[in-house]
Backbone as CSV, one residue per row, in Angstrom:
resi,resn,N_x,N_y,N_z,CA_x,CA_y,CA_z,C_x,C_y,C_z
1,MET,-2.598,2.967,17.588,-3.305,4.084,16.998,-4.742,3.704,16.658
2,SER,-4.975,2.458,16.312,-6.302,2.064,15.849,-7.352,2.149,16.946
3,GLU,-6.934,2.182,18.197,-7.890,2.273,19.292,-8.302,3.709,19.573
4,ARG,-7.658,4.652,18.948,-7.947,6.072,19.147,-8.698,6.624,17.946
5,GLU,-9.278,7.788,18.170,-9.919,8.493,17.059,-8.849,8.842,16.019
6,PRO,-9.232,8.825,14.741,-8.261,9.181,13.709,-7.651,10.563,13.966
7,ASN,-6.351,10.660,13.794,-5.616,11.900,13.996,-4.647,12.048,12.826
8,VAL,-4.910,13.026,11.981,-4.127,13.210,10.764,-2.655,13.472,11.082
9,THR,-2.397,14.192,12.149,-1.006,14.465,12.522,-0.267,13.170,12.818
10,HIS,-0.911,12.283,13.554,-0.286,10.993,13.863,-0.113,10.155,12.600
11,ALA,-1.096,10.211,11.711,-1.005,9.447,10.467,0.154,9.947,9.607
12,ARG,0.346,11.245,9.574,1.468,11.789,8.797,2.811,11.382,9.405
13,LEU,2.871,11.330,10.723,4.090,10.848,11.383,4.352,9.390,11.018
14,LEU,3.285,8.602,11.001,3.415,7.195,10.612,3.945,7.086,9.188
15,LEU,3.391,7.879,8.288,3.859,7.868,6.900,5.339,8.227,6.809
16,SER,5.762,9.222,7.550,7.173,9.619,7.488,8.073,8.518,8.057
17,GLU,7.599,7.810,9.061,8.385,6.714,9.629,8.464,5.524,8.666
18,LEU,7.428,5.335,7.868,7.403,4.212,6.935,8.206,4.481,5.667
19,GLU,8.488,5.749,5.400,9.222,6.114,4.193,10.586,5.419,4.192
20,GLY,10.813,4.627,3.189,12.093,3.961,3.039,12.295,2.755,3.943
21,THR,11.246,2.318,4.634,11.427,1.164,5.505,11.741,-0.089,4.696
22,ALA,12.582,-0.915,5.248,12.886,-2.200,4.629,12.084,-3.312,5.294
23,ASP,11.327,-2.958,6.322,10.564,-3.930,7.110,9.171,-4.117,6.507
24,GLY,9.029,-5.157,5.723,7.754,-5.419,5.068,6.632,-5.706,6.048
25,LYS,6.928,-6.399,7.121,5.894,-6.741,8.102,5.363,-5.486,8.806
26,LEU,6.238,-4.531,9.081,5.811,-3.270,9.682,4.889,-2.516,8.731
27,LEU,5.243,-2.502,7.477,4.425,-1.825,6.473,3.035,-2.453,6.402
28,VAL,2.968,-3.771,6.432,1.684,-4.475,6.372,0.841,-4.157,7.608
29,LYS,1.473,-4.084,8.767,0.733,-3.756,9.991,0.140,-2.353,9.931
30,ALA,0.754,-1.468,9.166,0.273,-0.094,9.059,-0.895,0.059,8.089
31,LEU,-1.115,-0.916,7.217,-2.167,-0.793,6.190,-3.550,-0.478,6.761
32,PRO,-4.034,-1.210,7.766,-5.374,-0.888,8.279,-5.460,0.523,8.862
33,GLU,-4.394,0.963,9.491,-4.400,2.317,10.054,-4.428,3.349,8.944
34,LEU,-3.625,3.162,7.930,-3.594,4.121,6.826,-4.919,4.168,6.084
35,ALA,-5.628,3.064,6.050,-6.932,3.024,5.381,-7.963,3.898,6.096
36,ARG,-7.704,4.245,7.333,-8.634,5.095,8.096,-8.556,6.556,7.681
37,TYR,-7.638,6.900,6.792,-7.402,8.294,6.420,-7.551,8.495,4.912
38,PRO,-8.769,8.448,4.408,-8.944,8.612,2.953,-8.449,9.968,2.450
39,GLY,-8.419,10.959,3.310,-7.920,12.270,2.910,-6.422,12.289,2.649
40,LEU,-5.725,11.270,3.110,-4.284,11.178,2.886,-3.944,10.243,1.726
41,GLU,-4.925,9.898,0.928,-4.717,8.974,-0.193,-3.529,9.368,-1.070
42,PRO,-3.369,10.642,-1.453,-2.210,10.964,-2.309,-0.867,10.657,-1.644
43,GLU,-0.751,10.952,-0.358,0.496,10.682,0.350,0.737,9.178,0.500
44,VAL,-0.316,8.457,0.839,-0.198,7.006,0.995,0.127,6.369,-0.350
45,ARG,-0.560,6.803,-1.376,-0.303,6.270,-2.718,1.148,6.507,-3.125
46,GLY,1.665,7.692,-2.812,3.060,7.994,-3.123,4.016,7.059,-2.393
47,LEU,3.760,6.837,-1.109,4.587,5.917,-0.326,4.538,4.517,-0.913
48,PHE,3.335,4.051,-1.229,3.193,2.702,-1.769,3.857,2.586,-3.137
49,GLU,3.722,3.609,-3.961,4.352,3.561,-5.283,5.873,3.505,-5.148
50,ARG,6.438,4.349,-4.302,7.893,4.339,-4.113,8.353,2.986,-3.575
51,THR,7.577,2.426,-2.660,7.934,1.126,-2.090,7.893,0.046,-3.157
52,LEU,6.844,0.050,-3.973,6.720,-0.981,-5.005,7.746,-0.811,-6.127
53,ARG,8.072,0.406,-6.448,9.039,0.636,-7.528,10.479,0.402,-7.081
54,SER,10.837,0.905,-5.896,12.256,0.887,-5.543,12.534,0.543,-4.083
55,GLY,11.519,0.059,-3.379,11.721,-0.308,-1.982,12.471,-1.617,-1.844
56,SER,12.749,-1.972,-0.607,13.459,-3.228,-0.353,12.640,-4.405,-0.881
57,ILE,13.313,-5.498,-1.099,12.622,-6.697,-1.578,11.526,-7.091,-0.595
58,SER,11.850,-7.094,0.679,10.876,-7.482,1.707,9.669,-6.553,1.715
59,ALA,9.923,-5.251,1.750,8.819,-4.292,1.833,7.943,-4.337,0.587
60,SER,8.567,-4.389,-0.586,7.769,-4.371,-1.818,6.955,-5.654,-1.979
61,ARG,7.536,-6.779,-1.624,6.789,-8.048,-1.733,5.643,-8.100,-0.727
62,GLU,5.919,-7.738,0.510,4.871,-7.770,1.542,3.738,-6.820,1.183
63,LEU,4.079,-5.631,0.722,3.048,-4.670,0.334,2.218,-5.220,-0.822
64,ALA,2.874,-5.744,-1.841,2.164,-6.272,-3.005,1.215,-7.407,-2.628
65,GLN,1.636,-8.247,-1.693,0.810,-9.378,-1.272,-0.348,-8.967,-0.365
66,ASN,-0.214,-7.876,0.337,-1.182,-7.524,1.377,-1.939,-6.227,1.119
67,LEU,-1.862,-5.715,-0.072,-2.502,-4.447,-0.405,-4.022,-4.561,-0.521
68,GLY,-4.533,-5.769,-0.655,-5.960,-5.988,-0.888,-6.917,-5.183,-0.030
69,PRO,-6.793,-5.189,1.294,-7.737,-4.443,2.124,-7.682,-2.927,1.916
70,TYR,-6.592,-2.438,1.371,-6.458,-1.008,1.128,-7.058,-0.599,-0.223
71,LEU,-7.227,-1.558,-1.114,-7.753,-1.252,-2.447,-9.211,-0.836,-2.384
72,ASN,-9.580,0.084,-3.270,-10.971,0.506,-3.391,-11.205,0.967,-4.827
73,ASP,-12.441,1.276,-5.143,-12.766,1.674,-6.512,-12.035,2.940,-6.945
74,GLY,-11.621,3.750,-5.981,-10.935,4.996,-6.306,-9.454,4.847,-6.596
75,ASN,-8.843,3.721,-6.182,-7.399,3.601,-6.398,-6.971,2.344,-7.160
76,VAL,-7.894,1.449,-7.418,-7.512,0.180,-8.048,-6.922,0.385,-9.445
77,GLU,-7.404,1.351,-10.184,-6.854,1.600,-11.526,-5.410,2.075,-11.450
78,PHE,-5.092,2.882,-10.450,-3.718,3.334,-10.265,-2.786,2.142,-10.066
79,TYR,-3.173,1.230,-9.169,-2.318,0.079,-8.878,-2.274,-0.909,-10.042
80,THR,-3.347,-0.978,-10.814,-3.349,-1.820,-12.009,-2.348,-1.277,-13.030
81,ALA,-2.363,0.037,-13.221,-1.413,0.658,-14.144,0.023,0.491,-13.638
82,LEU,0.213,0.636,-12.353,1.544,0.461,-11.774,2.049,-0.962,-11.981
83,ALA,1.171,-1.927,-11.807,1.569,-3.332,-12.003,2.056,-3.571,-13.426
84,ARG,1.473,-2.880,-14.387,1.905,-3.027,-15.784,3.286,-2.418,-16.010
85,GLU,3.677,-1.456,-15.175,4.961,-0.771,-15.342,6.112,-1.453,-14.598
86,LEU,5.790,-2.289,-13.625,6.831,-2.959,-12.844,7.472,-4.073,-13.669
87,PRO,8.698,-4.475,-13.309,9.366,-5.553,-14.050,8.503,-6.816,-14.082
88,GLY,8.266,-7.333,-15.274,7.336,-8.437,-15.481,7.621,-9.707,-14.718
89,GLN,8.878,-10.053,-14.536,9.223,-11.310,-13.881,9.485,-11.167,-12.385
90,ALA,9.409,-9.952,-11.871,9.691,-9.733,-10.452,8.583,-10.321,-9.585
91,ALA,8.962,-10.862,-8.449,7.981,-11.440,-7.523,6.971,-10.393,-7.086
92,LYS,7.432,-9.163,-6.826,6.501,-8.118,-6.382,5.435,-7.857,-7.437
93,THR,5.804,-7.952,-8.702,4.840,-7.737,-9.783,3.812,-8.860,-9.815
94,ARG,4.273,-10.081,-9.701,3.353,-11.227,-9.681,2.408,-11.138,-8.486
95,TYR,2.952,-10.784,-7.330,2.129,-10.667,-6.124,1.093,-9.549,-6.271
96,LEU,1.517,-8.412,-6.806,0.586,-7.298,-6.978,-0.517,-7.667,-7.960
97,LYS,-0.169,-8.306,-9.046,-1.185,-8.712,-10.022,-2.163,-9.713,-9.410
98,ALA,-1.669,-10.630,-8.603,-2.550,-11.593,-7.934,-3.471,-10.890,-6.946
99,THR,-2.960,-9.904,-6.227,-3.778,-9.143,-5.287,-4.862,-8.371,-6.027
100,LEU,-4.513,-7.783,-7.141,-5.492,-7.041,-7.942,-6.550,-7.973,-8.522
101,GLU,-6.137,-9.148,-8.977,-7.098,-10.124,-9.506,-8.057,-10.574,-8.403
102,ALA,-7.535,-10.787,-7.207,-8.401,-11.190,-6.079,-9.384,-10.069,-5.738
103,TYR,-8.940,-8.839,-5.805,-9.838,-7.710,-5.549,-10.959,-7.689,-6.593
104,GLU,-10.609,-7.848,-7.852,-11.608,-7.820,-8.926,-12.606,-8.969,-8.784
105,ARG,-12.145,-10.136,-8.370,-13.053,-11.271,-8.165,-14.019,-11.000,-7.015
106,GLY,-13.561,-10.257,-6.048,-14.388,-9.956,-4.880,-15.424,-8.881,-5.107
107,GLN,-15.331,-8.214,-6.239,-16.270,-7.124,-6.539,-17.580,-7.648,-7.048
């Protein structure tokens, strides 16, 4: 998809296919493509929130570790607040907090 012009219909299909995926590596591969669609931020944010809150261990950990390129000034506060709500000792929480700290250092 990345070699083609952005197509919202295709992006929405991608989002529906990613819903509930247990494949963390597939989710990570989709991040750059999803970043091409800022107009779909609410849908993407919803998918990421559901994945981080109740997704498979693999998907939630991979997403938390690799969310950095998707972060921006418009959504970083959302993910910071979400990190505070996730279970404190969970690996996904530690990974998400580390990703957020790396984003803040890069600013």
